[in-house]
CSV table of C-alpha atoms and ligand atoms in Angstrom, one decimal:
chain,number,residue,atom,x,y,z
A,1077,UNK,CA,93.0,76.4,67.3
A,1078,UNK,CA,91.7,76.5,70.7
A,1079,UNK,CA,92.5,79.0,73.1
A,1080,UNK,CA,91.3,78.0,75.5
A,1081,UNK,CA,93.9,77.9,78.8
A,1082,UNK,CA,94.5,74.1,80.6
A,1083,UNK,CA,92.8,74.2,84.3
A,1084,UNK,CA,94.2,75.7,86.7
A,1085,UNK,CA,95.5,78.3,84.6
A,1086,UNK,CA,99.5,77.6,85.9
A,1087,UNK,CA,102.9,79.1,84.8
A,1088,UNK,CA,105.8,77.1,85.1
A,1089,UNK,CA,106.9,80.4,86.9
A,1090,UNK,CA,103.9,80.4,88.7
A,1091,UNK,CA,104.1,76.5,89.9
A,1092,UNK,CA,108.0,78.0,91.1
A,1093,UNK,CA,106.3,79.9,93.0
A,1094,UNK,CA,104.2,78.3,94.5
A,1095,UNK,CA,106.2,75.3,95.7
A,1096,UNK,CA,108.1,78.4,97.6
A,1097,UNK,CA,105.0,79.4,98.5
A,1098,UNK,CA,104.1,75.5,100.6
A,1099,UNK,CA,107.4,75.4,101.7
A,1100,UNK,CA,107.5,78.8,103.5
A,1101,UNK,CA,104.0,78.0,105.2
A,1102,UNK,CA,105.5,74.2,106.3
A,1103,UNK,CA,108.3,75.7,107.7
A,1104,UNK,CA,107.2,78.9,109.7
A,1105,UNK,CA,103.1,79.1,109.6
A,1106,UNK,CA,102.1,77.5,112.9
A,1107,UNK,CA,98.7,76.4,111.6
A,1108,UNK,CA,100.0,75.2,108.3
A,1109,UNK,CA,103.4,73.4,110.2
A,1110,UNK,CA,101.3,69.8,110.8
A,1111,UNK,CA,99.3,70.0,107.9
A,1112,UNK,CA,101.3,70.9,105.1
A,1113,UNK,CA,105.1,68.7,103.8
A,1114,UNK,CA,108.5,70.3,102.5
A,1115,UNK,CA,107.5,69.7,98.6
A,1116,UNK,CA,110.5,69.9,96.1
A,1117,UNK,CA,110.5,70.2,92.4
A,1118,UNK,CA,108.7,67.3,91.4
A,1119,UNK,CA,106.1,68.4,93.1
A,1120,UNK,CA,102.9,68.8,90.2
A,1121,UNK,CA,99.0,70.6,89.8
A,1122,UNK,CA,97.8,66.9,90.8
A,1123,UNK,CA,99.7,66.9,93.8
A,1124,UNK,CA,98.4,70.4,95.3
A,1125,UNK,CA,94.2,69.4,94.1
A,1126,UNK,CA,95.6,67.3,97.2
A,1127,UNK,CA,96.5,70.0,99.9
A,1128,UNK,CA,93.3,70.8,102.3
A,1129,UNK,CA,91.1,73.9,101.6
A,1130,UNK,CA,91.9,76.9,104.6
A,1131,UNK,CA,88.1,78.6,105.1
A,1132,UNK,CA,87.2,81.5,106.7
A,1133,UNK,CA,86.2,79.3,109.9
A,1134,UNK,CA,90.0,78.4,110.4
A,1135,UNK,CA,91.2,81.7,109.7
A,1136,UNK,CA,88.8,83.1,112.7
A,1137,UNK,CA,89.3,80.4,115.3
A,1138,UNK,CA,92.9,80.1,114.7
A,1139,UNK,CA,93.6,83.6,113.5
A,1140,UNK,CA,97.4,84.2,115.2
A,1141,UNK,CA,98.4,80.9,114.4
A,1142,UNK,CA,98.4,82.0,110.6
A,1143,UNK,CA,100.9,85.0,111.2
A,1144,UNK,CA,104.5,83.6,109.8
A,1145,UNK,CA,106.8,86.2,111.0
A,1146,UNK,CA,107.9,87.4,114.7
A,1147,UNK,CA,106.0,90.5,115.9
A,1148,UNK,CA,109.3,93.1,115.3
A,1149,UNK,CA,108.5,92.2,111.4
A,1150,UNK,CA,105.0,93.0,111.3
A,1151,UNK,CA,104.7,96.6,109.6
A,1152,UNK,CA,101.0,96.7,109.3
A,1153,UNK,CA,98.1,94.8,111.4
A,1154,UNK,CA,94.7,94.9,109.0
A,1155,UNK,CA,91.5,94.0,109.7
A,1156,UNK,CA,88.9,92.3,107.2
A,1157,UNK,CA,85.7,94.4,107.3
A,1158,UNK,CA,83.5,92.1,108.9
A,1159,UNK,CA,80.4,91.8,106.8
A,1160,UNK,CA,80.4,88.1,107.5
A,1161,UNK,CA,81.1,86.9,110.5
A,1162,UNK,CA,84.0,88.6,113.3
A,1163,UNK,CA,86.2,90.1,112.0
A,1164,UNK,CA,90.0,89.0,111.2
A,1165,UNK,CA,93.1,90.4,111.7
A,1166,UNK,CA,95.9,89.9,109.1
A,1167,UNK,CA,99.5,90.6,109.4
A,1168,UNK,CA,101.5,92.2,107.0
A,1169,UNK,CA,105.4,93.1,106.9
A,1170,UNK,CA,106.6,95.8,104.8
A,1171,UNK,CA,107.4,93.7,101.7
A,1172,UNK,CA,104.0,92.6,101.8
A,1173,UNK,CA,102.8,96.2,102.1
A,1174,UNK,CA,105.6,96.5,98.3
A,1175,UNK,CA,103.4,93.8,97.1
A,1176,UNK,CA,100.3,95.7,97.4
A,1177,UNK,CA,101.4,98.5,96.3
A,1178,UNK,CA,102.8,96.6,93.0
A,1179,UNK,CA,99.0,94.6,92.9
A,1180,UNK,CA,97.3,97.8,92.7
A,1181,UNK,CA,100.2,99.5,90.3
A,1182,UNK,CA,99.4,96.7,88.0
A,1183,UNK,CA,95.7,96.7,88.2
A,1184,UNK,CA,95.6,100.4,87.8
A,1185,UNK,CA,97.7,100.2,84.4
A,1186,UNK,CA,95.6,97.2,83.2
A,1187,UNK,CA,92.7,99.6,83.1
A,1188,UNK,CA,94.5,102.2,81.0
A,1189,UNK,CA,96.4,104.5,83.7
A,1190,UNK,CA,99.5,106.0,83.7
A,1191,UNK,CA,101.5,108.4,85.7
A,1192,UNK,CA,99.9,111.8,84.3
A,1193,UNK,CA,96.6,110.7,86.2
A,1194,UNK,CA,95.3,112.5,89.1
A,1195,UNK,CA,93.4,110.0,91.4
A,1196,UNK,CA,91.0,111.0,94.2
A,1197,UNK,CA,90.3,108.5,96.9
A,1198,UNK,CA,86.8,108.2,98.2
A,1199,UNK,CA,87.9,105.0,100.2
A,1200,UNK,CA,88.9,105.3,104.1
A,1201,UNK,CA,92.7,104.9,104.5
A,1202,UNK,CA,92.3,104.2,108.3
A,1203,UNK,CA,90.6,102.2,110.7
A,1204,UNK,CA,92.9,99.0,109.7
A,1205,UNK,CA,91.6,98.8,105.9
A,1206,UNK,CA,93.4,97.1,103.5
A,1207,UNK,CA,91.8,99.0,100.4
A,1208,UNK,CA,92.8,102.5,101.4
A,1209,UNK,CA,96.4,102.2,102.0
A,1210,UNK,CA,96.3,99.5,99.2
A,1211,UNK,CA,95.6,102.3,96.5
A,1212,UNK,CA,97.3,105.2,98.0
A,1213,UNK,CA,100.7,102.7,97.8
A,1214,UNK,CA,99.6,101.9,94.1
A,1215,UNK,CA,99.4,104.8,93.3
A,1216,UNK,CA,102.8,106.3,94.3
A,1217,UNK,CA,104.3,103.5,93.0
A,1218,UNK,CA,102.6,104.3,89.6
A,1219,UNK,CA,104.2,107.4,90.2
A,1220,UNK,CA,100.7,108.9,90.0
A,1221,UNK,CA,99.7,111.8,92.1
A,1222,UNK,CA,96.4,111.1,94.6
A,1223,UNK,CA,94.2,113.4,97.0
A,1224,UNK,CA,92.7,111.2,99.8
A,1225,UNK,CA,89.4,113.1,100.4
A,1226,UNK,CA,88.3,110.0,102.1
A,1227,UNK,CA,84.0,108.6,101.6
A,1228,UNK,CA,80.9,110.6,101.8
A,1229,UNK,CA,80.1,114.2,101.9
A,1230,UNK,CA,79.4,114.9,98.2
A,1231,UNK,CA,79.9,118.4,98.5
A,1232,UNK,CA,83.4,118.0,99.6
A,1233,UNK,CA,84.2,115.7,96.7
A,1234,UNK,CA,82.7,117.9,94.2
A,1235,UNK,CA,85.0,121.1,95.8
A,1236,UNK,CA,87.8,118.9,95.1
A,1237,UNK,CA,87.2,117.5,91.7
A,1238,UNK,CA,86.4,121.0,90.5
A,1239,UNK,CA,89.5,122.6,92.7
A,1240,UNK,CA,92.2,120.0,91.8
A,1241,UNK,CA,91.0,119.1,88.8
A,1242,UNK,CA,91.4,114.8,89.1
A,1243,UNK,CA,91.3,112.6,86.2
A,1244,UNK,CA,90.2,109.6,88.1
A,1245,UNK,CA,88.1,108.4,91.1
A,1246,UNK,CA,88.2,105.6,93.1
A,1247,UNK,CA,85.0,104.5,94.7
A,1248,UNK,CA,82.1,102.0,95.6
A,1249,UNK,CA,79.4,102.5,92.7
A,1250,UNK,CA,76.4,103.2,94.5
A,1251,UNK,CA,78.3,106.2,96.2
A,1252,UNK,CA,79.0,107.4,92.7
A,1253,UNK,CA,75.2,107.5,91.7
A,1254,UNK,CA,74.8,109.3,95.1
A,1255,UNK,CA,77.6,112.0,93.5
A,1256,UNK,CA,75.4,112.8,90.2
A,1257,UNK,CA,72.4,113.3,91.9
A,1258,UNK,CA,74.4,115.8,94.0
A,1259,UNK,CA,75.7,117.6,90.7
A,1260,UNK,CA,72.3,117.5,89.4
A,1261,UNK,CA,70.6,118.9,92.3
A,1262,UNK,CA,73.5,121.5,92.3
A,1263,UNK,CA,73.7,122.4,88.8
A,1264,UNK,CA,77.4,120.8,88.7
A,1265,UNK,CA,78.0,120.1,84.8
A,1266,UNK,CA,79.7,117.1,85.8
A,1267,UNK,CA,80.1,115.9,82.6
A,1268,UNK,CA,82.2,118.7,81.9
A,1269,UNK,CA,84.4,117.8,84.7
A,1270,UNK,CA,88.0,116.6,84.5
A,1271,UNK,CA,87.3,113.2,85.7
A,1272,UNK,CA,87.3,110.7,83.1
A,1273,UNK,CA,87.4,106.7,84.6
A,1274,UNK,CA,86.2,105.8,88.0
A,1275,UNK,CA,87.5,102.6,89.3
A,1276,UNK,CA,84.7,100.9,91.4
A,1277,UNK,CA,85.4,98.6,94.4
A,1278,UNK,CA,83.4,97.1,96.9
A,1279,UNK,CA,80.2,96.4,94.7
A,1280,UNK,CA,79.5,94.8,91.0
A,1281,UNK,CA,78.8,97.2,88.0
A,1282,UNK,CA,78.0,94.1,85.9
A,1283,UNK,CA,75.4,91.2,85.3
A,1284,UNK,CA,76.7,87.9,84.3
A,1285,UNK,CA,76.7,88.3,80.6
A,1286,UNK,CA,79.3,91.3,81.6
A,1287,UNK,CA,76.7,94.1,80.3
A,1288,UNK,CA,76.6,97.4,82.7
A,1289,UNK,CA,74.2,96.5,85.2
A,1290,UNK,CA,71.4,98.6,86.8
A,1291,UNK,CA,74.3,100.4,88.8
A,1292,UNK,CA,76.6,100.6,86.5
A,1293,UNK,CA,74.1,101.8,84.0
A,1294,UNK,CA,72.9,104.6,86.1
A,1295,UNK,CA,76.2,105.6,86.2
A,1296,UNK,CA,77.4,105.7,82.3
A,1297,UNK,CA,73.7,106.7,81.1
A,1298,UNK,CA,74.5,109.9,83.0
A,1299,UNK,CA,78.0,110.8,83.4
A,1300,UNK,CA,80.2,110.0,79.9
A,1301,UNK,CA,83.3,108.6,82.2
A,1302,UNK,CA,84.8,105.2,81.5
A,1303,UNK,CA,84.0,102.7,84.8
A,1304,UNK,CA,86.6,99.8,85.8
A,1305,UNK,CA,85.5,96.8,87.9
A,1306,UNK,CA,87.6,94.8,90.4
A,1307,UNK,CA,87.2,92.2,92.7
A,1308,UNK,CA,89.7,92.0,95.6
A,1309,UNK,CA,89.4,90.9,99.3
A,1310,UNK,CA,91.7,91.6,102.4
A,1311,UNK,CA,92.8,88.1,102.8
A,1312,UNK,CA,94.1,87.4,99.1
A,1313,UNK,CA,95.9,91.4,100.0
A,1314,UNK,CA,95.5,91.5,96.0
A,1315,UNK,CA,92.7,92.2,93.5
A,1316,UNK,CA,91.6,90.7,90.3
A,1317,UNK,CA,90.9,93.9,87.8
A,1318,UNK,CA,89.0,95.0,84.5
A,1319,UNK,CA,91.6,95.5,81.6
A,1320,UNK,CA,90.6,98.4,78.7
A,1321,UNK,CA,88.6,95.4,76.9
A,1322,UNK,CA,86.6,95.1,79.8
A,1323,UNK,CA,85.7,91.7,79.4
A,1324,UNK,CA,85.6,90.7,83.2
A,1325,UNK,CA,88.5,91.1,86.1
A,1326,UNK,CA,92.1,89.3,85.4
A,1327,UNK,CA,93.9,87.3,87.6
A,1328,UNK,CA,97.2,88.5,88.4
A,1329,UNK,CA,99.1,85.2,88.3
A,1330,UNK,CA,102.3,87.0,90.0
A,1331,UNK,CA,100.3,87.2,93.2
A,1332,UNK,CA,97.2,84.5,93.1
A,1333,UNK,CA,97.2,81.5,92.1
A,1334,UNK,CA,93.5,80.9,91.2
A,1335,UNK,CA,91.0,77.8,91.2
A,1336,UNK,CA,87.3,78.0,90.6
A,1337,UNK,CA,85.6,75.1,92.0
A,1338,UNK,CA,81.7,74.1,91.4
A,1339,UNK,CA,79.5,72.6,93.9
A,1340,UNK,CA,80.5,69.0,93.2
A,1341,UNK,CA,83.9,69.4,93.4
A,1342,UNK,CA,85.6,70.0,89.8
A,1343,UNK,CA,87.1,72.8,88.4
A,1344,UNK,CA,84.8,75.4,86.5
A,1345,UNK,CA,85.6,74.9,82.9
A,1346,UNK,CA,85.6,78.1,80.9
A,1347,UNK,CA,82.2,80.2,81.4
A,1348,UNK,CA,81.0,78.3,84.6
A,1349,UNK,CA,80.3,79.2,87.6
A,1350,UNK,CA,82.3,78.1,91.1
A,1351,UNK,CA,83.5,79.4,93.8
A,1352,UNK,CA,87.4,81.6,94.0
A,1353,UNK,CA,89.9,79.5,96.0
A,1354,UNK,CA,93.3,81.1,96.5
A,1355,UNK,CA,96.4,80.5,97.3
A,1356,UNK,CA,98.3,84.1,98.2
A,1357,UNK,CA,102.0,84.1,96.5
A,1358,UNK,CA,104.6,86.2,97.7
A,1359,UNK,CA,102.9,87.0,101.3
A,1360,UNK,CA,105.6,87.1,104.0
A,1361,UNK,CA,102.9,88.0,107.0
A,1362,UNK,CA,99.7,86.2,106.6
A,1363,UNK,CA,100.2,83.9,103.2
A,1364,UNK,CA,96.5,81.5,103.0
A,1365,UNK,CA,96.8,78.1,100.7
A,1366,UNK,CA,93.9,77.2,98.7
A,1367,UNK,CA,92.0,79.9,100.4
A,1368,UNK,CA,87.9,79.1,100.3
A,1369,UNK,CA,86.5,83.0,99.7
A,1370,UNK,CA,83.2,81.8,99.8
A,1371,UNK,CA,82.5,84.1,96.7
A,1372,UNK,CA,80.9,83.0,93.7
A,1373,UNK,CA,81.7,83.9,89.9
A,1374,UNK,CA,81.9,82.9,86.4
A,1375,UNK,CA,85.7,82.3,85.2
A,1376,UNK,CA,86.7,83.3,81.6
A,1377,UNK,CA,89.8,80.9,80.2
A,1378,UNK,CA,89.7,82.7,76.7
A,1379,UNK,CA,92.2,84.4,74.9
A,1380,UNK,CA,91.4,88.5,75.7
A,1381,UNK,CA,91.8,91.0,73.5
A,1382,UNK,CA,94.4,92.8,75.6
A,1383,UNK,CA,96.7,90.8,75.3
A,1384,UNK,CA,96.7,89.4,79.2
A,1385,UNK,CA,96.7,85.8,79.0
A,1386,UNK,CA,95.7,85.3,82.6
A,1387,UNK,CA,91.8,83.8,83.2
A,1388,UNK,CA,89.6,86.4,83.9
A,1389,UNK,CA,86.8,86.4,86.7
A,1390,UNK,CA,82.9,87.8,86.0
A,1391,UNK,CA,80.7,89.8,88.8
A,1392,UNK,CA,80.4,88.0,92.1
A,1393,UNK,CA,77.1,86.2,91.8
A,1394,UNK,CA,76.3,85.4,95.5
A,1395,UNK,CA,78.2,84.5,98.7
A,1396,UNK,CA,78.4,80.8,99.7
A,1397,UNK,CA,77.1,82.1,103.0
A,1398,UNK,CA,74.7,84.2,102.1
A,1399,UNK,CA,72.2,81.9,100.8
A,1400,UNK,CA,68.8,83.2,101.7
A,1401,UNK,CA,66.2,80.1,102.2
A,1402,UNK,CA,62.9,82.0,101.5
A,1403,UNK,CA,59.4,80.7,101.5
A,1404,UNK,CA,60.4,77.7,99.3
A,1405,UNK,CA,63.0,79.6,97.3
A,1406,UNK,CA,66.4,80.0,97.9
A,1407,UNK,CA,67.9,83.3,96.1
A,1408,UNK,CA,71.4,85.2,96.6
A,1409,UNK,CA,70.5,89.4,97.8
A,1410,UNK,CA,72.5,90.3,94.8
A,1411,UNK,CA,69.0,89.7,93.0
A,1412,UNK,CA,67.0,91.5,95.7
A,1413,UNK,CA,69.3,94.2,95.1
A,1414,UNK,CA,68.7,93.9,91.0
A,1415,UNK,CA,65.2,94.9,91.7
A,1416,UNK,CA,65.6,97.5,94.4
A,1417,UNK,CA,68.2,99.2,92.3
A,1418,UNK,CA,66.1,99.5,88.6
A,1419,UNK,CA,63.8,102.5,90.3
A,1420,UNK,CA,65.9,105.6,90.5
A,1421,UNK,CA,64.1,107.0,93.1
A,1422,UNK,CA,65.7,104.9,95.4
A,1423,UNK,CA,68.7,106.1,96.7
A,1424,UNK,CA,69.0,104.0,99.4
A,1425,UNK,CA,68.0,100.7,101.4
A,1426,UNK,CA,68.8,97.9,103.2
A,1427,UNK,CA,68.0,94.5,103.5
A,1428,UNK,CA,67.0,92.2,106.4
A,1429,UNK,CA,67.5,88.9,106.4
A,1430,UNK,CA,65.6,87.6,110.0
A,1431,UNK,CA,65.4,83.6,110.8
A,1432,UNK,CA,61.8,83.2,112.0
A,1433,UNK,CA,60.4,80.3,114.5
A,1434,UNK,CA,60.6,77.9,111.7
A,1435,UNK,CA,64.4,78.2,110.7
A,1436,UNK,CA,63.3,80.2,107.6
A,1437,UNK,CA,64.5,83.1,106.4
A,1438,UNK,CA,62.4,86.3,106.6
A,1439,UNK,CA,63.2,89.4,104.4
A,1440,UNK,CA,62.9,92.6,105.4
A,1441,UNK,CA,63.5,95.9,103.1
A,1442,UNK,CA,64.1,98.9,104.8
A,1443,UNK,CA,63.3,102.2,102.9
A,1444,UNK,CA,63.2,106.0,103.1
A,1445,UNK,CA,60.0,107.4,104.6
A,1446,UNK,CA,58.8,109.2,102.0
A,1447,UNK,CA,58.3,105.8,100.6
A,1448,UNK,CA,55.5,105.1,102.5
A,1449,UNK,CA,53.2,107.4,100.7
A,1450,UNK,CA,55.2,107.1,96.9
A,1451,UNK,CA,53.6,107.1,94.2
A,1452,UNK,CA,56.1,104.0,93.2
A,1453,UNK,CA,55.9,102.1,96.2
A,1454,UNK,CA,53.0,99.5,94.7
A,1455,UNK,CA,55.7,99.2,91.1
A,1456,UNK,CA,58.6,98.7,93.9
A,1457,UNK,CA,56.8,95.7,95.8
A,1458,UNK,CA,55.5,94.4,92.1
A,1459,UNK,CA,59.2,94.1,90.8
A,1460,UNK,CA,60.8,92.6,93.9
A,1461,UNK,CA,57.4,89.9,93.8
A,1462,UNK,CA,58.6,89.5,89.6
A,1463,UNK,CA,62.0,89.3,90.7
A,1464,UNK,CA,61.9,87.0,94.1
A,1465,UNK,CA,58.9,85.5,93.6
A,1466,UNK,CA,58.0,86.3,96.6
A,1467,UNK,CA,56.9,89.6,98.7
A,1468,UNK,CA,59.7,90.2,101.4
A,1469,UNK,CA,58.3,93.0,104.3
A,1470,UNK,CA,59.1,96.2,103.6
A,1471,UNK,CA,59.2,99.3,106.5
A,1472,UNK,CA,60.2,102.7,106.4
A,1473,UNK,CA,63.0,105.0,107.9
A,1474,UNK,CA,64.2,108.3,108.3
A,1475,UNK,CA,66.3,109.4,105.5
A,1476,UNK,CA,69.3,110.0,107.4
A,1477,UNK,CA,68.9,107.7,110.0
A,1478,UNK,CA,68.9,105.2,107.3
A,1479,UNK,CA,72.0,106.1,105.4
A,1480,UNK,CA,73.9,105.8,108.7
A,1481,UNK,CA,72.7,102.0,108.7
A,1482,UNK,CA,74.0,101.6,105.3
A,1483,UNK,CA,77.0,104.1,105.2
A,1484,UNK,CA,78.9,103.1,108.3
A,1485,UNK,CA,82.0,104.8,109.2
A,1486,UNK,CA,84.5,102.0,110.0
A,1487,UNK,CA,82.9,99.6,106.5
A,1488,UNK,CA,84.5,99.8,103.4
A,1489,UNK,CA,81.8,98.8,101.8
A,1490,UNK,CA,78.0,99.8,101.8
A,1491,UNK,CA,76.4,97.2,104.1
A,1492,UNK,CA,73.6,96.9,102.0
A,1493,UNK,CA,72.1,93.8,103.9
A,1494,UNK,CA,72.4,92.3,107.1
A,1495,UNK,CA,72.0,88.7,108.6
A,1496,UNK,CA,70.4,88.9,112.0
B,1282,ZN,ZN1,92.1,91.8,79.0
């Protein structure tokens, strides 16, 4: 028999739902209002392929005109990080702050948790992020317990783990890498520590093919600790999550309703590649139809081995934005990363993507200083030439100065390249 699900993977719950959904945007979201009709129950999948896409370009220029509630009901004003473009503001009311504390109750269960786990939170919880607040909610309403030490200062994190005694971490990767070398350098027998998952946001630990990659294998070649994947964004206010089979991240179909679309237009069929519209259910604030994320991924519409039935989402390959045009090639900086991250002497970069006279796209790779005389600087430049086919530029940086380009205070995530 096949298993494999019909496209869009849709409930008839879910297809409820999301008729509630439309009709709650046509009848109080001012941007929607004119562009989306009062559906009722006959309403069908073909019907909603029909409904216009919302990008990231409406969501900025119109950005108010996407709030559906009046301002007394607005518990929480969040603000997407920024790495593309200005940032936006999204408007939540406090049953949307219930649904994401039940998104990240149900994605931390999916990965094996329960309420006897300790969870320390290396994310910020302030300076209007979603993630932060997201988890500590989740976490209470797993009726887990939770010490918000907040990112950075490895020192401080190791204090805690050994003090407190946590069972689980919740973390971008590279950070985590950053941790071990700490606990190496300071004789820390991490792996006799209490921790044992670490549930990674912000950043992939896996290649296509779903194998650990370089990041997430210099994290379980070191520290014997099980590592969960997930793939969330402020807008969809939920995240897609890695189940124990760990077979990529699964859609939760109470809160998404997910398409993956390819380049010309169709639906991804099961193991292709497309990019994650969404259509937010359940949002009373700032609910999004058909919601272009601009993110690219493989989609998984086999049966798992959980049990979940829901489709399941691989590592982000690339941005839709973030195309680099370079010297003939066009690559994603997911690969230029790939090859900065295989030498574990580097423990931090960042990327520089420059237009030059022509409209091309320059690359620039900024490094530690202590780089500029390495022994591994000629293997570095070989590998990203391998990798790239091309040579980007590379300079050099002091150490700290450098990690305050990459680790910045108000980002939830690394900002491991920029586009000038
Ligand atoms: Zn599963």
């Amino acid at each position: 028999m096949n298993t494999i699900a019909k496209t869009p993977f849709c409930t008839e719950e879910q297809l409820k739902t999301l008729i509630e959904t439309l009709n709650y945007c046509a009848k109080n979201s001012p941007f929607y209002h004119n562009k989306i009709k009062q559906v009722d129950t006959t309403f069908s999948l073909e019907d909603y392929k029909k409904l216009p896409f919302t990008s990231k370009e409406d969501l900025s220029a119109h950005n108010a005109d996407f709030c559906c509630v009046a301002k007394n009901e607005i518990a929480e004003y969040v603000t997407t990080s920024g790495t593309t473009g200005s940032p936006i503001s999204l408007y939540l009311t406090k049953n949307d702050l219930h649904r994401l504390a039940k998104n990240e109750k149900d994605s931390l269960s999916l990965m094996g948790h329960t309420s006897d786990d300790l969870f320390q939170l290396l994310t910020t919880i302030d300076k209007q992020f979603m993630a932060g607040i997201a988890y500590f909610l989740g976490v209470q309403e797993l009726e887990a317990g939770m010490i918000r030490l907040g990112p950075g200062v490895p020192k401080l994190q190791w204090e805690s783990i050994l003090k407190y005694e946590p069972t689980a971490l919740i973390a971008v990767p590279s950070f985590i890498v950053t941790l071990i070398d700490y606990a190496k350098e300071n004789n820390i027998d991490f792996n006799k520590s209490s921790i044992q998952s670490i549930v990674c946001i912000g950043e992939p630990i896996r290649n296509d093919d779903l194998t650990y990659n370089i990041l997430g294998k210099r994290i379980t070649d070191n520290w014997n600790v099980k590592i969960y994947s997930t793939y969330a964004s402020t807008e969809m206010g939920a995240a897609f999550s890695e189940c124990t089979a760990q077979k990529g991240c699964h859609l939760n179909d109470d809160l998404l309703f997910l398409e993956v679309i390819k380049e010309d237009g169709t639906e991804a069929m099961h193991g292709e590649s497309g990019e994650i519209i969404v259509t937010t259910l359940g949002v009373e604030g700032t609910p999004l139809i058909r919601y272009k994320t601009g993110d690219i991924a493989k989609i998984y519409r086999d049966k798992c081995s959980c049990g979940n039935k829901t489709p399941r989402l691989g590592p982000i390959i690339g941005r839709k934005n973030q195309m680099i045009k370079f010297k003939g090639t066009t690559l994603y900086p997911k690969a230029i990363f790939d090859a900065l991250e295989e030498f574990d002497s580097i423990s931090c970069y960042k990327v520089l993507i420059e237009k030059n006279e022509l409209g091309n796209d320059e690359i620039i790779i900024l490094l530690e200083d202590k780089f500029k005389t390495h022994s591994q600087l000629d293997a570095i430049k070989n590998r990203c030439r391998e990798k790239l086919r091309v040579l980007p530029q590379f300079q050099f940086m002091e150490a700290n100065k450098l990690r305050g380009l990459v680790y910045k205070k108000h980002m939830r995530k690394p900002e491991k390249i920029k586009f000038m």
